[in-house]
Short mmCIF file of C-alpha atoms and ligand atoms in Angstrom, two decimals:
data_model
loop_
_atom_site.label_atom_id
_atom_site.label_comp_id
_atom_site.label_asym_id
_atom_site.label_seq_id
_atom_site.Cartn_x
_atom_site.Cartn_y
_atom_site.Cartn_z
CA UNK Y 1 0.00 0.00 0.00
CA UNK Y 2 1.72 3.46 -1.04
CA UNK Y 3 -0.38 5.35 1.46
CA UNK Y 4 -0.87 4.56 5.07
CA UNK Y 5 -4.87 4.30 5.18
CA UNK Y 6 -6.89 6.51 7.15
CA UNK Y 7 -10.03 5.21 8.32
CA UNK Y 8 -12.93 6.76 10.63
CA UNK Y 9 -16.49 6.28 12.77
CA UNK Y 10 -18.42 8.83 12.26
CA UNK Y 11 -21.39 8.10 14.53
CA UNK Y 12 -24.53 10.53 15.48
CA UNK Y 13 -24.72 10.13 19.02
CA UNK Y 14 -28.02 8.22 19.67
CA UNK Y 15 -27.47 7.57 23.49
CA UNK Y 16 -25.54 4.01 23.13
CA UNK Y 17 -23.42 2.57 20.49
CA UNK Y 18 -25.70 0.72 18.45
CA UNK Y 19 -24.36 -2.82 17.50
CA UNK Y 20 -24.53 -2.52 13.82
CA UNK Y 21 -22.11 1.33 14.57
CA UNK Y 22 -19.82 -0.92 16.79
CA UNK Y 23 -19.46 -3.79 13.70
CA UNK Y 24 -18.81 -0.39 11.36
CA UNK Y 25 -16.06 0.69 14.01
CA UNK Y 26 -14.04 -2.57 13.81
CA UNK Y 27 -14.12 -3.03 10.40
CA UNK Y 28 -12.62 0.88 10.36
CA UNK Y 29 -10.45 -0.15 13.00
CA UNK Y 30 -9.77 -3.60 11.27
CA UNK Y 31 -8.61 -2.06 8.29
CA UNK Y 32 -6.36 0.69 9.81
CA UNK Y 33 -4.47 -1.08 12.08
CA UNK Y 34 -4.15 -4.12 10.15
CA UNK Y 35 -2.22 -1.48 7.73
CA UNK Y 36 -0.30 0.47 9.75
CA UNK Y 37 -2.95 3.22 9.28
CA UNK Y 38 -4.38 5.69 11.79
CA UNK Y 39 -8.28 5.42 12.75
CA UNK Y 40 -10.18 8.63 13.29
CA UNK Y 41 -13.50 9.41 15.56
CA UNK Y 42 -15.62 11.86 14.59
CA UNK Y 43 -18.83 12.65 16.30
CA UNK Y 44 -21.47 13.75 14.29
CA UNK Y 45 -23.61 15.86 16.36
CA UNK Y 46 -25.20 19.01 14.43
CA UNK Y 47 -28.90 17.36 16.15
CA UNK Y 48 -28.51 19.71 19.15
CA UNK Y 49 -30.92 18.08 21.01
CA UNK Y 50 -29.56 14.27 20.86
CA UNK Y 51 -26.10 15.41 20.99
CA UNK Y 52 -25.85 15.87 24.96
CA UNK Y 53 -22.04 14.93 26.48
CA UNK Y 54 -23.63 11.71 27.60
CA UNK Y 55 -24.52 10.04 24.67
CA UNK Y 56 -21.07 10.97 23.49
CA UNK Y 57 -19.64 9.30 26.52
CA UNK Y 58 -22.13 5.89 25.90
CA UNK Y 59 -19.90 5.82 22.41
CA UNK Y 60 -16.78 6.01 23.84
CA UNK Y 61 -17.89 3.20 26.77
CA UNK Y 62 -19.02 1.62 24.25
CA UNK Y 63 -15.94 1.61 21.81
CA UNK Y 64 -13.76 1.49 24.84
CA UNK Y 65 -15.18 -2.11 25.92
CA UNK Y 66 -15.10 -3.55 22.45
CA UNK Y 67 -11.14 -2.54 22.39
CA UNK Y 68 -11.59 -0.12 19.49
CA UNK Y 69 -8.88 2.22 20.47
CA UNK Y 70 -9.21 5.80 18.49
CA UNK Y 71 -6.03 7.81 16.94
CA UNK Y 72 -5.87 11.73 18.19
CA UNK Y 73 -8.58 13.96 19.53
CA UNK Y 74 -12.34 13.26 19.30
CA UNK Y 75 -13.36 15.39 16.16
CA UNK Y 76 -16.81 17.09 16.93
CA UNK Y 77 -18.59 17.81 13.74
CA UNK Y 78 -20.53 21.22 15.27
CA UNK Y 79 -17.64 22.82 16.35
CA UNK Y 80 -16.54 22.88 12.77
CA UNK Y 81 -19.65 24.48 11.63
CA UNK Y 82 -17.75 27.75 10.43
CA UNK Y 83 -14.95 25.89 8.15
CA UNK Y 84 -18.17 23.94 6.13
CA UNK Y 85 -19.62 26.96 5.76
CA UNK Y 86 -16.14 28.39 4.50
CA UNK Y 87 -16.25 25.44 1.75
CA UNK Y 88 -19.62 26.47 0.66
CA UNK Y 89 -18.21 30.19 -0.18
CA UNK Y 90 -15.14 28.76 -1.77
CA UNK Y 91 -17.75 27.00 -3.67
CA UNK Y 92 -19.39 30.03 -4.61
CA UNK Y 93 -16.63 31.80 -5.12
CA UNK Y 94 -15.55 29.43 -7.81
CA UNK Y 95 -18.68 28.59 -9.61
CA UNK Y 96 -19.34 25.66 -8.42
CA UNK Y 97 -22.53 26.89 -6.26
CA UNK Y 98 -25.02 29.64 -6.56
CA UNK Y 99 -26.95 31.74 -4.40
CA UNK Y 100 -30.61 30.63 -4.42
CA UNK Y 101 -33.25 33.11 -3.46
CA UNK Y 102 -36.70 30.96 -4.10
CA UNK Y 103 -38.50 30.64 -1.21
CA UNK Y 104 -40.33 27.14 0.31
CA UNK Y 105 -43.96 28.30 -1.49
CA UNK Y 106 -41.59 28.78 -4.75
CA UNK Y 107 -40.17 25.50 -4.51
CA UNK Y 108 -43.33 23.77 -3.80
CA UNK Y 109 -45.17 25.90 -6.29
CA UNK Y 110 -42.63 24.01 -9.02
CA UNK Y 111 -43.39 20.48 -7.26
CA UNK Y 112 -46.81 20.62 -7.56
CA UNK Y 113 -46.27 21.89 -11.64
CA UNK Y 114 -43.84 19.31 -12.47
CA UNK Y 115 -45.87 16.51 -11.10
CA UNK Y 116 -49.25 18.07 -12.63
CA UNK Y 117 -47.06 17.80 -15.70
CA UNK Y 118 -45.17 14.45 -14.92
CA UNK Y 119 -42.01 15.67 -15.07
CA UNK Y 120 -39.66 15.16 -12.57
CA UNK Y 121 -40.14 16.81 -9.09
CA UNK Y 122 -36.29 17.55 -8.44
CA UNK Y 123 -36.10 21.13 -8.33
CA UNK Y 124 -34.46 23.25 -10.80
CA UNK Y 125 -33.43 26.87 -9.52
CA UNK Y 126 -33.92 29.74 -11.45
CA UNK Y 127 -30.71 31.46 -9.61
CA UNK Y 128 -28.61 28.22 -11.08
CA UNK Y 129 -27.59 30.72 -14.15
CA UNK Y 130 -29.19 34.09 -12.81
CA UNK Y 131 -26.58 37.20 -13.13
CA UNK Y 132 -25.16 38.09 -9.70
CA UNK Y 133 -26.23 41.67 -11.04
CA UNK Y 134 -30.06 40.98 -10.82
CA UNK Y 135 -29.76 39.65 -7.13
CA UNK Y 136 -31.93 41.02 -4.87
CA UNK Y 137 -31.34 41.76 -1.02
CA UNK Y 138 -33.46 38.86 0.43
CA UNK Y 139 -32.15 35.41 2.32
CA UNK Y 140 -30.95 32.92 0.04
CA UNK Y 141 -29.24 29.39 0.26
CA UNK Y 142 -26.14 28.23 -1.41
CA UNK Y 143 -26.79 25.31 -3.29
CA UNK Y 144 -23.93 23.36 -5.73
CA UNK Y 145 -24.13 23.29 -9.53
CA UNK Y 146 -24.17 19.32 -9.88
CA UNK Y 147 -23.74 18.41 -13.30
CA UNK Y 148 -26.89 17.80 -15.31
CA UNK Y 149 -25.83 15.17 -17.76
CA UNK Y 150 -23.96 12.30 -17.26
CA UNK Y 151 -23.49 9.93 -14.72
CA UNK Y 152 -21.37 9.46 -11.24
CA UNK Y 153 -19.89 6.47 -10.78
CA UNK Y 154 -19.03 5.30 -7.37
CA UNK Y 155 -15.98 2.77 -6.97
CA UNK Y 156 -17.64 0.75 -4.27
CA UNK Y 157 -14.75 -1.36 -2.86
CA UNK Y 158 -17.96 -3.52 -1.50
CA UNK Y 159 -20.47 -2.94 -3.84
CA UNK Y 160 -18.52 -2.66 -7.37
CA UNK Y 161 -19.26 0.66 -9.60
CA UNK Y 162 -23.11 1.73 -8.41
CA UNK Y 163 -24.00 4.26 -11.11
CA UNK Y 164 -26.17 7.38 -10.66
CA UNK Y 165 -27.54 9.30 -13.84
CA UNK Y 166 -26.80 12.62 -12.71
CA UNK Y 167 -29.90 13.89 -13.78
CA UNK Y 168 -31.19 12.07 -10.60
CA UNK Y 169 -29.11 14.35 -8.23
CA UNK Y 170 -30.69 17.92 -7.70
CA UNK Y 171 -29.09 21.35 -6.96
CA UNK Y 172 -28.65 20.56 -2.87
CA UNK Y 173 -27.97 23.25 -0.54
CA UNK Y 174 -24.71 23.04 1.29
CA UNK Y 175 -25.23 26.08 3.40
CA UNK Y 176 -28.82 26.86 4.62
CA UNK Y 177 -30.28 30.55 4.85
CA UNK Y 178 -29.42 31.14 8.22
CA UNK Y 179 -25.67 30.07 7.57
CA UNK Y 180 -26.00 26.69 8.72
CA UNK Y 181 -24.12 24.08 6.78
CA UNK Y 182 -26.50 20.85 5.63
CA UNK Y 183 -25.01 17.38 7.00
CA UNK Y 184 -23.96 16.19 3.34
CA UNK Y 185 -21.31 18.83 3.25
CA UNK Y 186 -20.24 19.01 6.64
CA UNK Y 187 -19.46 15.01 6.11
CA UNK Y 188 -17.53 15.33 2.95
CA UNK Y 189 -15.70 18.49 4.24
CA UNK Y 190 -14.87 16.53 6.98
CA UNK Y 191 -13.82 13.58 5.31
CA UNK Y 192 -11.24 15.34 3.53
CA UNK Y 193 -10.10 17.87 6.10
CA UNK Y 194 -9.07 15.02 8.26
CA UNK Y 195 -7.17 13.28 5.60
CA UNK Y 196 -9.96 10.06 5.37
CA UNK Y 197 -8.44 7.61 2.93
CA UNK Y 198 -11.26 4.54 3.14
CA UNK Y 199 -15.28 5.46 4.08
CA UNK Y 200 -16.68 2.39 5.50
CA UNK Y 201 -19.83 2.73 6.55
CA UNK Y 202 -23.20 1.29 6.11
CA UNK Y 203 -24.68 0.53 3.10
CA UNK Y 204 -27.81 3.01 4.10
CA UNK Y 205 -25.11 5.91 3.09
CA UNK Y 206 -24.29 4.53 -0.39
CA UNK Y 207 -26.58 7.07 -2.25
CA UNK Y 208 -25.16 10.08 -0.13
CA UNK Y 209 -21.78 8.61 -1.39
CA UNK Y 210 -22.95 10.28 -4.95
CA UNK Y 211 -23.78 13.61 -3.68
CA UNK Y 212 -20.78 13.79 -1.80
CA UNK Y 213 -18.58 13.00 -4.34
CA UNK Y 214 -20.06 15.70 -5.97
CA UNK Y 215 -18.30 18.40 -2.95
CA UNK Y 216 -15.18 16.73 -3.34
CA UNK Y 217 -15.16 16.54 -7.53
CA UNK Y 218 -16.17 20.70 -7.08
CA UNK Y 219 -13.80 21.03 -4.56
CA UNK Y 220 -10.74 19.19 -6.81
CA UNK Y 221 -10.53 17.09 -3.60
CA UNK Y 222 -8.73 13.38 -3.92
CA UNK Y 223 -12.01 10.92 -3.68
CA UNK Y 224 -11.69 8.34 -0.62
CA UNK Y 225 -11.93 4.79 -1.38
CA UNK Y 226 -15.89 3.70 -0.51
CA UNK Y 227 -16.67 0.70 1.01
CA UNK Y 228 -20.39 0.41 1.72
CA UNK Y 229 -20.80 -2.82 4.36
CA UNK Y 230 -24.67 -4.39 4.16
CA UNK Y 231 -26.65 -3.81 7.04
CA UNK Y 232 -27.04 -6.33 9.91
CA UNK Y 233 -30.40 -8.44 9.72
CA UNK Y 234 -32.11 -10.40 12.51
CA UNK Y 235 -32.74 -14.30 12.47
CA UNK Y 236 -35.79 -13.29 10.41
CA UNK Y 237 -34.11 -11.56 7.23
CA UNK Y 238 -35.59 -8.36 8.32
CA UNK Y 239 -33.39 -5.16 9.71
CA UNK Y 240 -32.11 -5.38 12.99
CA UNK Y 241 -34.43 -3.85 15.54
CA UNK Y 242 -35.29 -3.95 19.14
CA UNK Y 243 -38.04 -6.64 18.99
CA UNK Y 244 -34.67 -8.63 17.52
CA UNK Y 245 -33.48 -8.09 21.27
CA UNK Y 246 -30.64 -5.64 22.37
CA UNK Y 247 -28.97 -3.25 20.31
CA UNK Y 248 -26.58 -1.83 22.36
CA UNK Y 249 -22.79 -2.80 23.17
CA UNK Y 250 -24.09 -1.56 26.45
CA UNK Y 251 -26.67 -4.19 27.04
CA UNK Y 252 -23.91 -6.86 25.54
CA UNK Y 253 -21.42 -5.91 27.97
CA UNK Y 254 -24.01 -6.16 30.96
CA UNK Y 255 -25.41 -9.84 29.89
CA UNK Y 256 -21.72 -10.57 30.21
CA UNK Y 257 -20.37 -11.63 26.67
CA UNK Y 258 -16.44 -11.38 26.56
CA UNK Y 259 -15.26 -8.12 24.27
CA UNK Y 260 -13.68 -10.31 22.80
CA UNK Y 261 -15.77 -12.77 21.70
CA UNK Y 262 -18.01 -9.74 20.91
CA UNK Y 263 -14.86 -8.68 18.09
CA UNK Y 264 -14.97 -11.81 16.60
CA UNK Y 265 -18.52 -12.47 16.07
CA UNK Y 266 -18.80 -8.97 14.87
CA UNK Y 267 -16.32 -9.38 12.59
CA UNK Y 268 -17.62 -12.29 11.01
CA UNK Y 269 -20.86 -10.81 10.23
CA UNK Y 270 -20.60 -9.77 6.81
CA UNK Y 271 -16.78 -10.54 6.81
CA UNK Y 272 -15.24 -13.79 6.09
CA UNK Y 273 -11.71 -15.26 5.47
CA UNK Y 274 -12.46 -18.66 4.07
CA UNK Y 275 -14.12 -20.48 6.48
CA UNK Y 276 -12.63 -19.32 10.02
CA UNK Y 277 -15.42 -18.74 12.48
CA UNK Y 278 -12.86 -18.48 15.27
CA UNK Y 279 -9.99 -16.33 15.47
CA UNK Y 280 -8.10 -14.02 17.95
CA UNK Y 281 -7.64 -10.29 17.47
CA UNK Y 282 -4.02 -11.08 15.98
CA UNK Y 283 -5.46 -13.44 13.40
CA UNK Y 284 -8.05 -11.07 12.01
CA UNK Y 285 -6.02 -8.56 12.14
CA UNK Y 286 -4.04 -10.25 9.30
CA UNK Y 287 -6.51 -11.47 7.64
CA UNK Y 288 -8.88 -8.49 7.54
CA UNK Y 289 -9.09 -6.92 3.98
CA UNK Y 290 -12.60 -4.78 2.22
CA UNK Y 291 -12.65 -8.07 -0.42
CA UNK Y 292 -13.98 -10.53 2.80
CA UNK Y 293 -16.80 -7.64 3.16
CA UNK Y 294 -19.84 -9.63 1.70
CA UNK Y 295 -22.83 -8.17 -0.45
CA UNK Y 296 -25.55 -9.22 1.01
CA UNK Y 297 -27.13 -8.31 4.49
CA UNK Y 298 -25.65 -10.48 7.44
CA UNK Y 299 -28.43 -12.19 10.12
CA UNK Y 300 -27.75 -11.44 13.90
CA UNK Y 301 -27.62 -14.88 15.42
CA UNK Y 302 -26.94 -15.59 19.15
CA UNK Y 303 -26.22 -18.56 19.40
CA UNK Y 304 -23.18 -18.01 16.90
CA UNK Y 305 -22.64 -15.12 19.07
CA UNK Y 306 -22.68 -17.65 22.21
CA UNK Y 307 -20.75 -20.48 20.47
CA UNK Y 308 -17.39 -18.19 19.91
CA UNK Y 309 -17.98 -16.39 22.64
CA UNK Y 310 -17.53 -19.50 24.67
CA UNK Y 311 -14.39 -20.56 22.87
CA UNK Y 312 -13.20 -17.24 24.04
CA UNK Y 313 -13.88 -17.53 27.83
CA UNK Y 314 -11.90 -21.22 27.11
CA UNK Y 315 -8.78 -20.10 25.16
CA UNK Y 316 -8.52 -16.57 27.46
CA UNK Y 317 -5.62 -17.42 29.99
CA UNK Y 318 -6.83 -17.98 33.81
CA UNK Y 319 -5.57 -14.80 35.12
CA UNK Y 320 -6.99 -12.65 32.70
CA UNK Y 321 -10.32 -13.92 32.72
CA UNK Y 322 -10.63 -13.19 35.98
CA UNK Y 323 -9.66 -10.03 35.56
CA UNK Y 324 -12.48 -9.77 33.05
CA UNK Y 325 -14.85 -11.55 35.32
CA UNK Y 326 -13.79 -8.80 38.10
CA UNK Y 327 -14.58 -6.39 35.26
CA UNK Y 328 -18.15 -7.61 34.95
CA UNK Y 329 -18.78 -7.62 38.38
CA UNK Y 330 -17.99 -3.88 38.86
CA UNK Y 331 -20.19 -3.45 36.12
CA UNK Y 332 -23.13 -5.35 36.94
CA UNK Y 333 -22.82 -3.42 40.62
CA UNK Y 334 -22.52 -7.46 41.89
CA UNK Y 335 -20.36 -7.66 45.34
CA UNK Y 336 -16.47 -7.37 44.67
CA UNK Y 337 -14.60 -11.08 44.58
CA UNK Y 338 -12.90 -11.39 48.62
CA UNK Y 339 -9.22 -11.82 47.91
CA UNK Y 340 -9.99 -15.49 49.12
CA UNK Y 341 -12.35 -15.96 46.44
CA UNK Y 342 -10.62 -14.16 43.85
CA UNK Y 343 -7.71 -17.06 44.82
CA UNK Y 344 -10.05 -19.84 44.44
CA UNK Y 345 -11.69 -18.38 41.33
CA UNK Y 346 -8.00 -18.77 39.76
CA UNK Y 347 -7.37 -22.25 41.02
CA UNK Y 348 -10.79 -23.53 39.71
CA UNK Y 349 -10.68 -21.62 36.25
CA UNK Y 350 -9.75 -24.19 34.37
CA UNK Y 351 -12.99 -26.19 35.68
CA UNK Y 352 -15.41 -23.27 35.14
CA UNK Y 353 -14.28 -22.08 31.75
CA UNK Y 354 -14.70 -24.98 30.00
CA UNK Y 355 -18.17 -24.61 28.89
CA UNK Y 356 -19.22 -20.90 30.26
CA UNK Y 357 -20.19 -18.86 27.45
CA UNK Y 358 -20.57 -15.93 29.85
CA UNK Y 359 -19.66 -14.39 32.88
CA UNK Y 360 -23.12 -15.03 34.62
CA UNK Y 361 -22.41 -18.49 33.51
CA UNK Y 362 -18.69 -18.65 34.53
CA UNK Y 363 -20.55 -17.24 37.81
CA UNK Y 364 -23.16 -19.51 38.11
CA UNK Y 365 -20.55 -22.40 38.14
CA UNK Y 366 -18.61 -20.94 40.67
CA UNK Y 367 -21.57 -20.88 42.98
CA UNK Y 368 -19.59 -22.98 45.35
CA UNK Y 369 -16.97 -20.55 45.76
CA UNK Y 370 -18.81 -17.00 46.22
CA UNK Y 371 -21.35 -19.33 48.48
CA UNK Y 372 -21.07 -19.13 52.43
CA UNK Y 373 -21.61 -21.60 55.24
CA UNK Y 374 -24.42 -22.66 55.86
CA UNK Y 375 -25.23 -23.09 52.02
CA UNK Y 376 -28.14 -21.98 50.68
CA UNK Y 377 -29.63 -24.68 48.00
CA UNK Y 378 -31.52 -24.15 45.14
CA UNK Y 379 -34.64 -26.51 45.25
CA UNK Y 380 -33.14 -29.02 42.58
CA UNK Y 381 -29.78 -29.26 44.69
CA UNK Y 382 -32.34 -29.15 48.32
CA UNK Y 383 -34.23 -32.28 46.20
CA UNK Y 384 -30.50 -34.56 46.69
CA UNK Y 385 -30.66 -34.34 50.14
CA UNK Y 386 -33.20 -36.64 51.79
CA UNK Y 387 -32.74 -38.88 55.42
CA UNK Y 388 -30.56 -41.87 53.04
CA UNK Y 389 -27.70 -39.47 51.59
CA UNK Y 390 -27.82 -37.01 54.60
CA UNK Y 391 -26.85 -40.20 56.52
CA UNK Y 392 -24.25 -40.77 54.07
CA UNK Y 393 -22.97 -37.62 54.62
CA UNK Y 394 -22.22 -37.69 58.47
CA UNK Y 395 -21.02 -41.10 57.67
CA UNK Y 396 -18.59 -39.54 55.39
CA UNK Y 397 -17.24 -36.94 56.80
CA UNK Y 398 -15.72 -38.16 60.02
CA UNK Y 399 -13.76 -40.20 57.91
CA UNK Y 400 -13.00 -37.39 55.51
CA UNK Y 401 -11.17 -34.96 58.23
CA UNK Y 402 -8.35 -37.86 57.65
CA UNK Y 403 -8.04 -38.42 54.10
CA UNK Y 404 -5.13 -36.97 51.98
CA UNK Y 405 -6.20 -33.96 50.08
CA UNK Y 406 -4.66 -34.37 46.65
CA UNK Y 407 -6.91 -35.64 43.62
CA UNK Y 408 -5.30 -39.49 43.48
CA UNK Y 409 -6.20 -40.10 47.06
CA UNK Y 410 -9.91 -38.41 46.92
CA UNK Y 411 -10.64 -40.46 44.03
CA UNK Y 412 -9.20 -43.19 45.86
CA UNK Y 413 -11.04 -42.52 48.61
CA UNK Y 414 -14.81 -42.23 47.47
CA UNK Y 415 -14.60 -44.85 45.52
CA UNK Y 416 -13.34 -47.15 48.33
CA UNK Y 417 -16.15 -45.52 50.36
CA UNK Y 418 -18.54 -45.89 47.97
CA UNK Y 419 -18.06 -49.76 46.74
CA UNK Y 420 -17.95 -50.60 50.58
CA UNK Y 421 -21.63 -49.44 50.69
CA UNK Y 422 -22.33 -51.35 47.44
CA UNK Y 423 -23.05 -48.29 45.09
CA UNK Y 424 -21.33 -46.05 42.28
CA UNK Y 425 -19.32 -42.96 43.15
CA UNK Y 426 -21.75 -41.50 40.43
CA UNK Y 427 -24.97 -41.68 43.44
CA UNK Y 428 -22.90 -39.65 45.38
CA UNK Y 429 -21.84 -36.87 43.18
CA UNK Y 430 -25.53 -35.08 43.45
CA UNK Y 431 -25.47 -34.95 46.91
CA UNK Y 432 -22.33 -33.91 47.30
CA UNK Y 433 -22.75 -31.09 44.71
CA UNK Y 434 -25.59 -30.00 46.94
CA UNK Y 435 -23.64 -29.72 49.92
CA UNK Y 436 -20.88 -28.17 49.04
CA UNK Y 437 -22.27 -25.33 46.36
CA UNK Y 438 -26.18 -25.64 46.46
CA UNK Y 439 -26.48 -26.34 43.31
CA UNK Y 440 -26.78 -29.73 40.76
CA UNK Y 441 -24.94 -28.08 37.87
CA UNK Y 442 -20.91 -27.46 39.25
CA UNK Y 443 -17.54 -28.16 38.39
CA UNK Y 444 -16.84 -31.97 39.18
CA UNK Y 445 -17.04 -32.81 43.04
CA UNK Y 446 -13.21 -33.17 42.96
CA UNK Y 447 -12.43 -29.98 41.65
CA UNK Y 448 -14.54 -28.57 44.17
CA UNK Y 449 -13.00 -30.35 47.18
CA UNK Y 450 -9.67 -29.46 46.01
CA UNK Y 451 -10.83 -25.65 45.97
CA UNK Y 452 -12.70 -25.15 48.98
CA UNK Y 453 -9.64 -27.54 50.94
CA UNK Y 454 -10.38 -30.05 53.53
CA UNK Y 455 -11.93 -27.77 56.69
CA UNK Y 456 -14.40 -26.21 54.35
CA UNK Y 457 -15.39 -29.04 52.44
CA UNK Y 458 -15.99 -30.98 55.41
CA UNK Y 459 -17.84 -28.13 57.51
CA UNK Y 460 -20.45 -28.01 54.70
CA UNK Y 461 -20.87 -31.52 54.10
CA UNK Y 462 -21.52 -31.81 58.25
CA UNK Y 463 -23.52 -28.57 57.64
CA UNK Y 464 -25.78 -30.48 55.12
CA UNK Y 465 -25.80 -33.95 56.68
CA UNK Y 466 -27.26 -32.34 59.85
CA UNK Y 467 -29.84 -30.22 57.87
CA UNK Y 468 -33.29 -30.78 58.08
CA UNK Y 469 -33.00 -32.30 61.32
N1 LIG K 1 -23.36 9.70 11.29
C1 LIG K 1 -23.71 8.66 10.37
C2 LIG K 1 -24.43 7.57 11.11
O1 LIG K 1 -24.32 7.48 12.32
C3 LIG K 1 -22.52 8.08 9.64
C4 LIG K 1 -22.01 8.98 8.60
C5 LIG K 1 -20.87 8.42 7.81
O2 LIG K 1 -20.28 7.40 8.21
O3 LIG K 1 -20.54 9.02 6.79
O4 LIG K 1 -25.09 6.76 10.49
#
């Protein structure tokens, strides 16, 4: 590549960072850093009213969790309200726009003609030509002089070459008659001012591609590269919405799925490199490139979403994870992890990660280490415990304060215990489970025992031997 790319998001602040925005985000931040190229954030928020310092903020949470780091200061499109309006006067100045005096009754006046007449509704100023001379001293817009034959041609690196007859494109105005500039300027102005090299973006911008193309071509501006990504879909084909369930990295990030897991899902959607569904940040990183970007709309599926999320939480190394899971917690406004518990988390990692998709999952599994004496049981693991196995259980642990605690000898152990009372190890395990974490569903009763070490494990198999008494 001769030129380092430049990439950007240029999101409208909506009060969270949609999903479908965070997917556009990666793929910008994909492509930049996969190419030694810089990635840009610009916030786009000329709305006054939605534009408030906290939706802002929900963006950069938002990007922030997902890992998509931003190069230099946060560009705000409103503050540079005075240098698109200086673009529209340069236009002027050169000819390339014109000052347009018709007012809104004009313009529908020659709406309601054209279509009386069936002729096309795009209005045609009379100003487009008029001499400067004949004027008069009454508000007017500045609107561009878009060529009126031919065609524009956009060089979709998605897409392919999406042709617009430019008799399809109308005079727009760039600067409005109070002086504000209109959001298809301030974009392209914007663009170029901060060097972009590669637009990607949804496909919903494709056709505002052509009209700004048309600012840059006046403006004798290099065109970006455009790559125009298909929306995201739900499961039913249809766009992504909130009966589809959340929308927000926000709401991702508090049903505890892994950022990273989140990357890699969202990268997939509508990207592919042959068929890898899982891959780490390094691998997609080389991989990434605009021709994976497919054509067609990609369906939101969760249980994708789940599946490599979950291959995530397995690969992530055991210190780190917790470090996520501690994360999550703080989040989620859950107690903080003990330093005890925090230590046991780590030993028993291994054991919980295996098949967590989550961290309410990972949680859930660890039951038996954020539980306390005496252990409160859900009414499955309270359904293990009736006068037969609670008399196992006292039986048990007398002779448990004396075994060896290491995994050979437990196993040892039980089993031993358990052929001597002419049953499986196996018609143990659910009362056991229930004793020590409340629960049916838990790391393997070893695992556990080896966590919790021989006082505790014993104390709350007495506790629950004794219970119900
Ligand atoms: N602000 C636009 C949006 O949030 C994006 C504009 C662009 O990427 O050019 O959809």
């Amino acid at each position: 590549m001769s030129q380092r790319p430049v990439t950007r998001f240029a999101p409208s602040p909506t009060g969270y960072l949609h999903i479908g925005g965070a997917r556009t985000a990666l793929f910008n931040w994909l492509y930049a850093r996969a190419n030694g190229g810089t990635f840009l954030l610009r916030i786009e928020d000329t709305d006054r009213a939605r534009s408030t310092p906290e939706a802002t903020q929900a963006i950069l949470d938002g990007m922030a969790w997902m890992g998509l780091d931003h190069d230099g200061e946060v560009v705000s499109q409103f503050e540079r309200a005075p240098r698109h309006a200086e673009v529209a006067r340069q236009m002027l100045e050169a000819g390339q726009a014109y000052k347009c005096f018709a007012t809104q009754d004009e313009i529908q006046a020659f709406r309601d003609k054209a279509k009386e007449e069936g002729r096309s509704t795009l209005y045609r100023s009379p100003w487009r030509d008029a001499d400067p001379a004949t004027h008069p001293d009454l508000p007017y817009v500045i609107r561009i002089k878009a060529p009126l034959e031919g065609s524009t041609v956009i060089h979709d690196a998605v897409q392919g070459d999406v042709t617009i007859r430019n008799d399809q494109l109308d005079d727009m105005v760039l600067l409005r008659s109070d002086g504000t500039p209109v959001y298809m300027l301030a974009v392209a102005v914007d663009d170029h001012d901060m060097g972009v090299t590669h637009v990607i973006r949804g496909d919903d911008h494709l056709n505002n591609a052509a009209r700004q193309m048309l600012i840059y071509t006046a403006m004798g501006w290099p065109l970006p590269v455009y790559a125009h990504i298909p929306l995201i879909h739900g499961a039913d084909g249809k766009k992504l919405s909130k009966r589809h369930g959340a929308l927000g990295t926000n709401e991702y990030r508090q049903m505890g799925y892994p950022a990273a897991g989140m990357r890699n899902y969202l990268a997939r959607l509508g990207w592919s490199h042959g068929d890898a569904e899982f891959f780490t940040d390094d691998e997609a990183l080389e991989w990434f490139d605009l021709d994976g970007i497919g054509k067609s709309a990609a369906r939101f599926d969760f249980k994708k979403l789940e599946n490599i999320c979950g291959q995530h939480m397995a690969s992530t190394p055991d210190a780190a994870l917790l470090h996520q899971l501690e994360d999550f917690l703080a989040v989620t406004d859950a107690p903080r992890l003990t330093p005890e518990q925090a230590a046991m988390f780590l030993e028993a990692m291994p054991h919980l990660k295996e098949r967590a998709r989550t961290y309410p999952e990972l949680i859930e599994k660890a039951q038996f280490i954020l539980a306390s004496r005496p252990v409160q049981m859900d009414e499955k693991a309270a359904s293990q415990l009736d006068s037969v196995s609670r008399g196992m259980l006292l039986e048990l642990t007398p002779q448990l304060r004396n075994a060896k605690w290491n995994r050979a000898d437990l196993e040892a152990f039980m089993n031993d215990f358990a052929a001597a009372r002419d049953m499986k190890f196996g018609k143990m395990a659910g009362p056991l489970r229930a004793a020590l974490a409340g629960r049916s569903a838990t790391p393997s009763v070893f695992d556990m025992m080896l966590v919790l070490g021989q006082a505790e494990t014993v104390a709350r198999l007495e506790d629950a031997g004794q219970g119900g008494d």
